[in-house]
Amino acid sequence: MEQLPLTEYFIDPNRRLFWLYLLSSFAISVLYLALAPKQRRRNATSKLWLHPSAILDYKYFFVSVFIKTFMLLPLLLSAQQVSLYSYELLSSQFGYMRLRLPREIVIGLYTAALFIVSDFTRYWLHRLLHTVPVLWRFHKVHHSAKVLTPFTFYRVHPVENLLFGFRYALSIGTVTGVFLFLFGAMIDIHTVLGVNIFIFIFSLLGSNLRHSHIPLRYPGFLEYLFISPRQHQIHHSSSHFDKNYGGYLAIWDLIFGSLQRSLDTKILRFGLHKTQMRSYTTLRQLLLTPFTRRTP
Amino acid sequence: MKKSCLLLILLLTTSLWAEVTNKEALRHTYERVVLHNIDTSVTALHGLEEAIRAKQAADAKARFGDLVTAWKKVRALYFLGELDPAYLDTPRLIDTFHHGNEDLADQLDLILESDDPLEIALFKNSHKSINALEYLLFTKKVSDPRVNAAMLRICGAVKTHLFDIQKGYLQNKPLFLQDTNRANALLINALSESSYKLKEWRIADVAGISDKYEGDPDLRRGEYPHSGNSLQAVKAIVSMYIQVLDSPQEGDFGDYLESILAAKNLQRIKTPLQQSHTLLAQMQERDLLTSRKLYEQLHTLHLGIYVYLIDALKMQAKILDADGD
Ligand SMILES: [Zn+2]
Ligand SMILES: [Zn+2]
């Protein structure tokens, strides 16, 4: 609506930094630090929150919002377009089809399918960002964060944003096209505050801690199913860049052999190699370094 | 703070109002379209029955056209089976288009030639369908006693089913209106299904533009090949869409869509609907053989219904924030 694009990031439940998610992450942190006093010094210090890398995150967040709003949004093919095209393709191939299931079940299936398929494509795009050299150049921007704050989530090069946007439109659009083909008007999404209920729950459960120094692990087998904050932090440590590509679900890492559980994983030095870090210290560098011919 | 409070109140009241409009639109559709059309079908059948009983061939043939017009409007928006599963198969008892009636004419010929009593001879449901009635009325003599008796028997069977449907719709009205979201879904699914079958079965297959019959147009693939009412059936279905989506009366479902849909998306339904209506007004039965333009409009209309569904999901939001790791 008529809000500044920036404030929208804190009052829109579709955003990672929605105030309620920040608040819940904060509450979880307080609880965690109450139980693990050793971690307090590391987290409650200006050394962390005013670290040059954190400050760069804040600045970059501010700038990237405008880049995205004015330059990238118009470029994206929309999920709606993809949905309609998928439906048209399916009905021209297979004629008219309608599965009869109770509406509640259809809605549950569709909501789950959106979440699962989107998480799956996110895994693969993330993995490609690490394994395809030209994509890695852009993804390095995210991994150049020396300390992790919730704002690091937005330390992503616009080219990467664009790829994620396409991925989103394709995944959501295809799933929607298939469900329209099978169930027509019966489909709807279970939402909380207008957000897919799965995304809402995971965001509330502290997805902001993924980019933080709260080493929250999940007990036992849970880390085979869901990516804990600690597991994503492990992904940010330079010796484990090739582990834990997953978003919310760990099953993709498990299936495709890139899972690293928190237990027994010690070394945690965030960021790129020292010699490379010099090229990612300013706003300008974050935006331009990926395009330079010889990326250090 | 004050401003946001006002905004909140405004949002709440508009959403309440939209809810009422939606419910009103559904109620209007149920009363002015669904119930109205089944009532008209029953009346049309009575008229036809009288004409057959009076052995007035020309009159009966004209009244058969009226029945087709009224019944197709019911059939193409049929969702009673979703409200009460007991009614799922009722329409198939009344008409057999695309439900395996390949040798209906041969079977009826045999029945007429035999001496078996009709109540035994007409043993299949398809023998007592509108399509059987069409075959007899347009290829046999109404005055022939056995033919006449057979036709009256079929009329009786069809009448029973129409009464059933009428009763079912009357009884299930509260259930339909109880859950607005589900009611919308039932209505839209009925429209999307019938618009698909309209363009593929009734237009593309006849005009030879479907994959199956590419380049081989044939009027015998129409719904009513013996009476030449296939075009009439198409017109009836399209005019039912107009009843639902673009009627002259205030408060139809199209008016509700207007309140929630982006204008350009609404036009993706209304424009092809009007175009189809205009094209149909100039067509004769034989023009079904060359109806590519009509097909294109109806295809656009069918997709337009999906554009609405996609629009209603409101999923365009926040593409760029769905990223990150
Ligand atoms: Zn990564
Ligand atoms: Zn990260």
XYZ file of C-alpha atoms in Angstrom, chain A residues 1 8-9 12 14-16 68 72-73 76-80 83-84 87-88 91-92 95-96 98 100 103 110 122 126 129 139 142-143 153-154 156 160-162 164-165 167-169 172-173 176 180-181 183-189 210-211 232 235-236 245, chain B residues 7 11 79 81-85 88 179-197 199-201 211 264-265 268 295 299-300 302-325:
124
model
C 0.000 0.000 0.000
C 6.774 -2.969 5.292
C 9.590 -5.396 6.024
C 4.257 -7.665 6.888
C 5.236 -12.466 4.796
C 8.656 -11.039 5.675
C 11.386 -12.728 7.615
C 14.423 -5.025 -5.347
C 13.739 -6.569 -9.880
C 10.042 -6.761 -9.200
C 9.773 -11.271 -12.601
C 7.456 -13.569 -14.411
C 4.594 -14.019 -12.066
C 3.471 -17.162 -10.309
C -0.013 -16.461 -11.679
C -0.160 -21.329 -12.897
C -2.380 -20.528 -15.837
C -3.167 -25.602 -16.150
C -3.556 -24.977 -19.869
C -5.775 -29.811 -19.716
C -4.653 -29.822 -23.332
C -8.457 -33.376 -20.977
C -10.698 -32.469 -18.110
C -11.581 -33.632 -11.356
C -13.357 -35.654 -5.631
C -12.482 -29.487 0.536
C -2.286 -27.822 -1.472
C 15.167 -23.790 -2.722
C 21.086 -23.030 -3.131
C 24.722 -21.425 -6.159
C 26.339 -16.227 -3.599
C 25.926 -13.832 1.397
C 28.820 -15.906 2.689
C 19.251 -12.915 5.505
C 19.047 -9.920 3.188
C 22.056 -11.416 -0.987
C 20.594 -14.126 -6.561
C 17.328 -12.450 -5.584
C 16.247 -12.635 -9.178
C 15.141 -17.002 -6.182
C 12.238 -14.996 -7.529
C 12.378 -20.215 -8.638
C 9.481 -19.113 -6.467
C 7.236 -18.245 -9.401
C 4.380 -22.025 -6.704
C 2.970 -21.612 -10.194
C -0.965 -24.296 -8.325
C -6.214 -26.356 -10.311
C -6.199 -29.123 -12.862
C -9.366 -29.883 -7.933
C -10.406 -26.653 -9.633
C -12.057 -24.167 -7.327
C -11.706 -26.427 -4.291
C -8.175 -25.223 -3.628
C -7.286 -22.660 -1.019
C -4.389 -22.078 1.356
C 19.621 -19.110 11.548
C 21.615 -15.953 11.092
C 22.602 -23.204 9.000
C 26.705 -23.931 6.490
C 28.185 -20.477 7.004
C 21.836 -26.269 1.809
C -8.131 2.093 8.349
C -11.108 -2.729 6.253
C -23.743 -29.229 -8.481
C -24.488 -34.122 -6.331
C -21.865 -32.183 -4.344
C -24.502 -31.134 -1.827
C -26.055 -34.581 -1.587
C -24.225 -37.563 -3.109
C -24.536 -37.496 -8.220
C -20.622 -22.157 3.699
C -19.878 -19.288 1.342
C -16.407 -20.460 0.352
C -17.586 -23.924 -0.472
C -20.573 -22.571 -2.369
C -18.272 -20.382 -4.478
C -16.127 -23.416 -5.186
C -19.106 -25.560 -6.205
C -20.427 -22.887 -8.503
C -17.090 -22.147 -10.134
C -16.234 -25.815 -10.535
C -19.545 -26.408 -12.269
C -18.810 -23.502 -14.612
C -15.266 -24.620 -15.327
C -16.325 -28.185 -16.031
C -19.179 -27.270 -18.310
C -17.175 -24.624 -20.142
C -14.529 -27.241 -20.856
C -17.043 -29.739 -22.171
C -15.709 -26.022 -26.038
C -14.248 -29.504 -26.502
C -17.229 -31.814 -26.906
C -6.773 -33.469 -31.549
C -8.720 -6.611 -16.456
C -9.211 -10.084 -15.032
C -11.147 -12.056 -19.303
C -14.101 -22.162 -30.009
C -11.487 -21.369 -24.693
C -10.647 -17.872 -23.479
C -12.731 -21.262 -19.791
C -9.257 -19.930 -18.992
C -10.821 -16.739 -17.665
C -12.491 -18.771 -14.954
C -9.060 -20.027 -13.923
C -7.648 -16.516 -14.019
C -10.312 -15.665 -11.459
C -9.382 -18.654 -9.302
C -5.712 -17.749 -9.406
C -6.476 -14.119 -8.665
C -8.581 -15.183 -5.687
C -5.654 -17.120 -4.202
C -3.747 -13.857 -3.749
C -0.401 -15.543 -4.125
C 1.383 -12.844 -6.088
C 2.550 -11.300 -2.835
C 6.151 -10.943 -1.865
C 7.908 -13.016 -4.447
C 11.249 -11.565 -3.571
C 11.058 -12.398 0.071
C 10.412 -16.035 -0.530
C 14.153 -16.407 -0.971
C 17.182 -16.561 1.235
C 19.053 -19.202 3.129
